[in-house]
Coordinates of C-alpha atoms in Angstrom, one line a residue:
X7 CA 73.8 -73.9 121.3
X8 CA 76.8 -71.8 119.9
X9 CA 77.6 -72.7 116.0
X10 CA 80.9 -75.1 115.4
X11 CA 83.9 -73.1 114.0
X12 CA 82.9 -74.3 110.8
X13 CA 79.5 -73.3 110.8
X14 CA 80.9 -70.1 110.7
X15 CA 83.3 -70.2 108.1
X16 CA 81.0 -71.5 105.7
X17 CA 78.3 -69.0 106.7
X18 CA 81.3 -65.8 106.1
X19 CA 81.8 -67.1 103.7
X20 CA 78.7 -66.9 101.9
X21 CA 77.8 -63.8 102.8
X22 CA 80.9 -62.9 101.5
X23 CA 80.1 -64.9 98.8
X24 CA 76.8 -63.2 98.1
X25 CA 77.8 -59.8 98.4
X26 CA 80.5 -60.0 95.9
X27 CA 78.5 -61.5 92.8
X28 CA 75.4 -58.8 93.8
X29 CA 78.2 -56.2 93.4
X30 CA 79.8 -57.4 90.1
X31 CA 76.4 -57.5 88.8
X32 CA 75.6 -54.3 89.8
X33 CA 78.4 -53.4 87.8
X34 CA 78.0 -54.7 84.5
X35 CA 74.2 -53.3 84.6
X36 CA 76.2 -50.0 85.1
X37 CA 78.6 -51.0 82.8
X38 CA 75.7 -52.1 79.8
X39 CA 73.8 -48.6 80.8
X40 CA 77.0 -46.1 80.1
X41 CA 77.9 -48.2 77.4
X42 CA 74.8 -48.3 75.1
X43 CA 74.3 -44.5 76.8
X44 CA 77.8 -43.1 75.3
X45 CA 77.7 -45.7 72.3
X46 CA 74.1 -44.1 70.8
X47 CA 75.2 -40.5 72.3
X48 CA 78.7 -40.4 69.8
X49 CA 77.0 -42.0 67.5
X50 CA 74.2 -38.5 67.3
X51 CA 77.1 -36.5 68.0
X52 CA 78.8 -38.1 65.5
X53 CA 75.2 -37.3 63.0
X54 CA 75.5 -33.9 63.7
X55 CA 79.0 -32.8 63.2
X56 CA 78.4 -35.0 59.3
X57 CA 75.4 -32.5 59.1
X58 CA 76.7 -29.8 59.9
X59 CA 80.1 -30.3 57.3
X60 CA 78.2 -31.2 55.1
X61 CA 75.2 -28.6 55.0
X62 CA 72.3 -31.4 56.1
X63 CA 69.7 -30.8 58.2
X64 CA 70.5 -32.1 61.7
X65 CA 69.6 -35.5 62.7
X66 CA 66.3 -35.3 65.3
X67 CA 67.5 -36.2 68.9
X68 CA 66.2 -40.3 68.7
X69 CA 69.7 -41.9 69.7
X70 CA 70.7 -39.2 72.4
X71 CA 67.5 -40.0 73.4
X72 CA 67.3 -43.5 73.1
X73 CA 70.8 -43.4 75.0
X74 CA 69.7 -41.0 77.6
X75 CA 66.1 -42.8 78.6
X76 CA 67.2 -46.7 78.6
X77 CA 71.2 -46.2 79.1
X78 CA 70.5 -44.4 82.0
X79 CA 67.5 -46.7 83.1
X80 CA 70.0 -49.8 83.0
X81 CA 72.7 -47.4 84.7
X82 CA 70.3 -46.7 88.1
X83 CA 69.2 -50.0 88.2
X84 CA 72.8 -51.0 88.5
X85 CA 73.4 -49.4 90.9
X86 CA 70.6 -50.4 93.2
X87 CA 72.0 -53.9 92.8
X88 CA 74.7 -52.9 93.5
X89 CA 73.9 -51.4 97.2
X90 CA 71.9 -54.7 97.6
X91 CA 68.3 -53.4 97.1
X92 CA 66.3 -56.0 96.6
X93 CA 63.7 -55.4 93.2
X94 CA 60.2 -54.5 93.2
X95 CA 57.2 -54.8 91.7
X96 CA 56.3 -53.2 88.6
X97 CA 53.9 -50.4 88.9
X98 CA 51.2 -49.7 86.3
X99 CA 49.4 -52.2 85.8
X100 CA 46.6 -51.2 87.9
X101 CA 43.0 -49.8 86.3
X102 CA 43.5 -46.8 88.2
X103 CA 47.1 -47.1 86.7
X104 CA 46.0 -48.1 83.4
X105 CA 43.2 -45.1 82.6
X106 CA 45.9 -42.1 83.8
X107 CA 48.5 -43.5 81.9
X108 CA 46.4 -43.4 79.0
X109 CA 45.0 -39.6 79.7
X110 CA 48.4 -38.6 80.2
X111 CA 49.1 -40.1 76.7
X112 CA 46.5 -38.2 74.9
X113 CA 47.3 -35.0 76.6
X114 CA 50.5 -35.5 74.6
X115 CA 49.1 -35.8 71.8
X116 CA 46.5 -33.0 72.5
X117 CA 49.2 -30.5 73.4
X118 CA 51.3 -31.6 70.1
X119 CA 48.5 -30.9 68.1
X120 CA 48.3 -27.0 69.6
X121 CA 52.1 -26.5 69.4
X122 CA 51.7 -27.5 65.8
X123 CA 49.4 -25.5 64.4
X124 CA 50.3 -22.7 66.9
X125 CA 53.9 -23.0 65.4
X126 CA 53.9 -24.9 62.2
X127 CA 57.6 -23.9 61.4
X128 CA 59.1 -24.7 63.8
X129 CA 59.0 -28.7 64.8
X130 CA 61.3 -29.2 67.8
X131 CA 58.4 -27.7 69.9
X132 CA 57.0 -31.1 69.0
X133 CA 59.8 -33.0 70.3
X134 CA 58.7 -33.2 74.2
X135 CA 55.5 -34.8 73.3
X136 CA 57.2 -36.9 70.4
X137 CA 59.6 -38.0 73.7
X138 CA 56.8 -38.7 75.3
X139 CA 54.2 -40.6 73.1
X140 CA 56.8 -42.4 72.5
X141 CA 58.5 -43.7 75.7
X142 CA 54.8 -44.2 77.1
X143 CA 53.1 -45.7 74.7
X144 CA 55.5 -48.5 75.0
X145 CA 55.0 -49.1 78.8
X146 CA 50.8 -48.6 78.5
X147 CA 50.5 -51.2 76.1
X148 CA 53.4 -53.5 77.8
X149 CA 50.8 -53.1 81.5
X150 CA 48.1 -53.9 79.7
X151 CA 48.8 -57.0 78.8
X152 CA 50.3 -57.6 82.2
X153 CA 46.9 -56.4 83.5
X154 CA 45.1 -59.0 81.7
X155 CA 47.3 -61.3 82.2
X156 CA 47.2 -61.0 86.6
X157 CA 50.9 -61.5 86.0
X158 CA 53.4 -60.3 88.5
X159 CA 55.8 -58.7 87.2
X160 CA 59.5 -56.6 88.6
X161 CA 61.1 -53.9 88.2
X162 CA 64.5 -55.6 87.1
X163 CA 63.0 -58.3 85.1
X164 CA 61.6 -54.6 82.7
X165 CA 64.6 -53.3 82.5
X166 CA 66.4 -56.4 81.5
X167 CA 63.8 -57.3 78.9
X168 CA 63.4 -53.8 78.1
X169 CA 67.2 -53.0 77.5
X170 CA 67.5 -56.1 75.8
X171 CA 64.3 -55.1 73.2
X172 CA 65.7 -51.7 72.6
X173 CA 69.0 -52.3 72.5
X174 CA 70.2 -55.8 70.7
X175 CA 67.1 -55.9 69.0
X176 CA 66.6 -53.7 66.9
X177 CA 70.8 -53.8 66.4
X178 CA 70.4 -57.9 65.2
X179 CA 67.3 -56.5 62.5
X180 CA 69.1 -53.2 60.7
X181 CA 72.5 -55.3 60.3
X182 CA 69.8 -58.9 59.0
X183 CA 67.8 -56.2 57.6
X184 CA 70.3 -54.3 56.1
X185 CA 72.4 -57.8 54.3
X186 CA 68.6 -58.8 52.8
X187 CA 67.9 -55.5 51.5
X188 CA 71.0 -55.4 49.9
X189 CA 70.5 -58.3 48.5
X190 CA 66.6 -57.5 46.8
X191 CA 68.4 -54.3 45.1
X192 CA 71.2 -56.6 43.5
X193 CA 68.7 -58.9 42.1
X194 CA 66.6 -56.6 41.0
X195 CA 69.5 -54.4 39.5
X196 CA 69.7 -57.7 37.8
X197 CA 66.2 -57.9 36.1
X198 CA 65.8 -54.1 35.6
X199 CA 69.3 -54.9 33.2
X200 CA 67.4 -57.9 32.2
X201 CA 64.4 -55.8 31.1
X202 CA 65.5 -52.1 30.2
X203 CA 69.7 -52.6 29.3
X204 CA 71.8 -51.2 31.0
X205 CA 71.8 -47.5 29.4
X206 CA 69.2 -46.7 32.7
X207 CA 72.3 -47.0 34.3
X208 CA 73.7 -44.2 32.3
X209 CA 70.9 -42.2 33.4
X210 CA 70.4 -42.1 36.7
X211 CA 74.3 -41.6 37.6
X212 CA 73.7 -38.4 35.4
X213 CA 71.0 -37.7 38.6
X214 CA 73.3 -38.2 40.6
X215 CA 77.4 -37.0 39.3
X216 CA 75.3 -33.7 38.8
X217 CA 74.7 -31.7 42.0
X218 CA 72.1 -28.9 39.9
X219 CA 70.2 -32.5 39.1
X220 CA 70.0 -33.2 42.8
X221 CA 66.3 -32.3 42.6
X222 CA 65.7 -34.3 39.5
X223 CA 66.7 -37.9 41.3
X224 CA 65.0 -37.4 44.1
X225 CA 62.4 -37.4 42.2
X226 CA 62.7 -39.5 39.7
X227 CA 63.0 -42.2 43.0
X228 CA 59.8 -41.1 44.1
X229 CA 58.4 -41.8 40.8
X230 CA 59.7 -45.0 39.7
X231 CA 57.9 -47.7 40.0
X232 CA 61.0 -50.7 40.7
X233 CA 61.8 -48.6 43.1
X234 CA 58.4 -48.4 45.0
X235 CA 58.4 -52.4 44.1
X236 CA 60.7 -53.2 46.4
X237 CA 60.0 -50.7 49.1
X238 CA 56.7 -52.7 49.4
X239 CA 58.6 -56.6 49.3
X240 CA 60.8 -55.1 51.6
X241 CA 58.8 -54.4 54.8
X242 CA 55.6 -56.1 54.3
X243 CA 57.9 -59.7 53.5
X244 CA 61.8 -59.2 55.1
X245 CA 61.8 -56.7 57.3
X246 CA 58.5 -58.3 59.6
X247 CA 60.1 -61.6 58.7
X248 CA 63.4 -60.9 60.5
X249 CA 61.8 -58.2 63.6
X250 CA 59.4 -61.0 64.0
X251 CA 61.7 -63.7 65.1
X252 CA 64.1 -61.6 66.9
X253 CA 61.9 -60.2 69.2
X254 CA 61.1 -62.8 71.6
X255 CA 65.3 -62.9 72.0
X256 CA 64.8 -62.1 75.8
X257 CA 62.4 -64.9 76.5
X258 CA 65.1 -66.9 74.1
X259 CA 68.0 -66.0 76.9
X260 CA 65.9 -65.9 80.5
X261 CA 64.2 -68.7 79.8
X262 CA 66.3 -72.3 80.0
X263 CA 63.3 -74.0 81.8
X264 CA 61.1 -75.9 79.4
X265 CA 58.5 -76.1 81.6
X266 CA 58.3 -72.4 82.7
X267 CA 54.7 -70.7 83.6
X268 CA 54.0 -69.3 79.4
X269 CA 53.5 -66.1 80.8
X270 CA 56.8 -65.4 81.9
X271 CA 57.9 -66.2 77.2
X272 CA 54.7 -64.0 76.7
X273 CA 55.7 -60.8 78.8
X274 CA 59.8 -61.2 78.1
X275 CA 58.3 -61.2 74.1
X276 CA 56.3 -58.7 74.6
X277 CA 58.8 -56.3 76.5
X278 CA 61.5 -57.4 73.4
X279 CA 58.7 -55.9 71.0
X280 CA 58.2 -53.0 73.6
X281 CA 61.4 -51.7 73.7
X282 CA 61.7 -52.2 69.2
X283 CA 58.7 -49.6 69.5
X284 CA 60.6 -47.1 71.4
X285 CA 63.4 -47.4 69.8
X286 CA 61.4 -47.2 66.4
X287 CA 59.2 -44.4 67.2
X288 CA 62.2 -42.1 69.0
X289 CA 64.2 -42.6 65.1
X290 CA 61.0 -42.4 63.3
X291 CA 60.2 -38.3 63.7
X292 CA 57.8 -37.8 60.3
X293 CA 57.8 -34.5 59.5
X294 CA 55.4 -33.1 56.9
X295 CA 52.7 -34.9 58.2
X296 CA 50.1 -33.9 60.8
X297 CA 51.3 -34.5 64.4
X298 CA 48.3 -36.0 65.5
X299 CA 48.2 -38.9 63.0
X300 CA 52.4 -39.5 63.7
X301 CA 51.0 -40.7 66.5
X302 CA 47.8 -42.0 66.8
X303 CA 50.2 -44.3 64.0
X304 CA 53.3 -44.9 66.5
X305 CA 50.8 -45.9 69.4
X306 CA 49.1 -48.1 66.9
X307 CA 52.4 -49.7 65.7
X308 CA 53.5 -50.2 68.9
X309 CA 50.2 -52.0 69.6
X310 CA 51.3 -54.4 66.7
X311 CA 55.0 -54.5 68.5
X312 CA 53.9 -55.3 71.9
X313 CA 51.5 -58.2 71.6
X314 CA 53.1 -59.0 68.6
X315 CA 56.5 -59.2 71.0
X316 CA 53.9 -61.6 73.6
X317 CA 52.6 -64.1 70.7
X318 CA 56.7 -64.6 69.8
X319 CA 57.6 -65.3 73.6
X320 CA 54.3 -67.7 73.6
X321 CA 55.4 -69.4 70.3
X322 CA 58.6 -69.8 71.7
X323 CA 57.7 -71.1 74.3
X324 CA 55.3 -74.2 72.6
X325 CA 58.8 -74.6 70.4
X326 CA 60.5 -75.7 73.9
X327 CA 57.0 -77.9 74.7
X328 CA 57.2 -79.8 71.5
X329 CA 54.5 -77.7 69.7
X330 CA 56.0 -77.0 66.5
X331 CA 53.3 -76.6 64.5
X332 CA 51.8 -73.9 66.7
X333 CA 54.6 -71.4 67.1
X334 CA 54.7 -71.8 63.7
X335 CA 50.9 -70.8 62.9
X336 CA 52.2 -68.0 66.2
X337 CA 54.7 -66.8 63.6
X338 CA 53.0 -67.2 60.5
X339 CA 50.3 -64.8 62.4
X340 CA 52.3 -62.5 63.5
X341 CA 54.6 -62.0 60.5
X342 CA 51.3 -61.8 58.6
X343 CA 50.0 -59.1 60.6
X344 CA 53.4 -56.6 60.4
X345 CA 53.4 -57.3 57.0
X346 CA 49.6 -56.2 55.7
X347 CA 49.8 -52.6 58.5
X348 CA 53.7 -51.5 56.8
X349 CA 51.8 -51.9 53.4
X350 CA 48.7 -50.1 54.5
X351 CA 51.6 -47.4 56.1
X352 CA 53.1 -47.0 53.2
X353 CA 50.5 -47.1 50.8
X354 CA 49.0 -44.3 52.5
X355 CA 52.7 -42.4 53.1
X356 CA 53.2 -42.6 49.8
X357 CA 49.8 -40.6 49.2
X358 CA 50.3 -38.4 51.4
X359 CA 54.3 -37.8 50.8
X360 CA 54.7 -38.4 47.0
X361 CA 55.0 -35.4 44.5
X362 CA 51.8 -34.9 43.6
X363 CA 49.5 -32.5 41.8
X364 CA 46.6 -31.4 43.3
X365 CA 44.5 -33.6 41.3
X366 CA 46.7 -36.9 40.8
X367 CA 46.7 -36.6 44.8
X368 CA 42.7 -36.1 45.3
X369 CA 42.5 -39.2 43.5
X370 CA 45.0 -41.4 45.3
X371 CA 44.6 -40.3 48.8
X372 CA 40.4 -42.3 48.7
X373 CA 41.9 -45.7 47.8
X374 CA 44.9 -44.9 50.1
X375 CA 42.1 -44.4 53.0
X376 CA 39.8 -47.1 52.4
X377 CA 43.0 -49.7 51.2
X378 CA 44.5 -49.0 55.1
X379 CA 41.1 -48.0 57.0
X380 CA 40.4 -52.1 55.5
X381 CA 44.0 -53.8 56.7
X382 CA 44.2 -51.5 59.9
X383 CA 39.9 -53.3 60.6
X384 CA 41.8 -56.9 59.2
X385 CA 45.0 -56.3 61.6
X386 CA 42.8 -55.5 64.6
X387 CA 40.8 -59.0 63.8
X388 CA 44.2 -60.4 64.0
X389 CA 44.8 -58.1 67.3
X390 CA 42.0 -60.5 68.5
X391 CA 43.0 -63.3 68.3
X392 CA 46.3 -63.1 68.9
X393 CA 44.5 -61.7 72.3
X394 CA 42.2 -64.8 72.8
X395 CA 45.5 -67.1 71.8
X396 CA 47.6 -64.7 75.1
X397 CA 44.4 -64.8 77.3
X398 CA 44.1 -68.5 77.9
X399 CA 47.4 -68.5 79.0
X400 CA 46.4 -66.9 82.5

């Protein structure tokens, strides 16, 4: 039976509207990718120009790499959407693929350590290995969680969550952390004036305004206990408080149905953490510390971000279902693990990078290593508990 004229018109109109909607969605993705890549590349070039003008060390190309990786991925996915190509499953969550990627990560770490040993004065030789570990680490941890949850995922959903996690979440975190740290510094300033009197400000200003004494100002900063107390409060309390509440942003924006499977919220939250880890890894270029140590620290921090992000996605799903105490407990666990990790990393970094004599460093370093080891055991135990909580949603 031939369709009626009205039916023919309705079908063609629906097809045209669907094609137009697909093309518009693809253009939005392409525009988001081009905008993100252009902004980050321009920001990096501006920092390079400022460094060249004031004869400062050139900034590491982390911003440029982030713009090329994420912006380029979003743009390419937008091209696929505009062409009408269907979404496909995201690979990499198979046991064999996970083993191969882990082996490749270990090879990258080893090659970076060899490059550092052969050419210690050319840190740029480590850059490709740094970018490789920074990019593959979040993907490996996310796929490990996905493999354990036996949850299918698509490439388009992966890029959507990773784009938000690596661009919007860090931007919001930096903005809110800047406000919180400024308030903390202002509060410390008032307390210090009350304790020491306003005379200490003249001494600090004399160091800042005298270029020949600038190195003294830097040494004074590193030796000032008030600075370290402020860093610990900011990094252990304020920063985890803000970052963990922002990581489930992909789940918040994507999942509107309270009865949606909790694995979706978990994986969108984990993608928020993976994107955040990608941005943090690319932007943290720590010279002066052994490469293998830095790479292991970055992989550990990445695992923390991914699993905490999954935990916060789980908390968001529970919040939508009215399980407020359960969600608050998950948030407290994520905040506690993040704060403990930051505390251990700061103490250990201070012991390695602070301008101490060899005798003082020999006294400080063993307790710092022991403290970091105990902290890591506590964090690993907490992550195991988080893993068990997430695994129950299979």
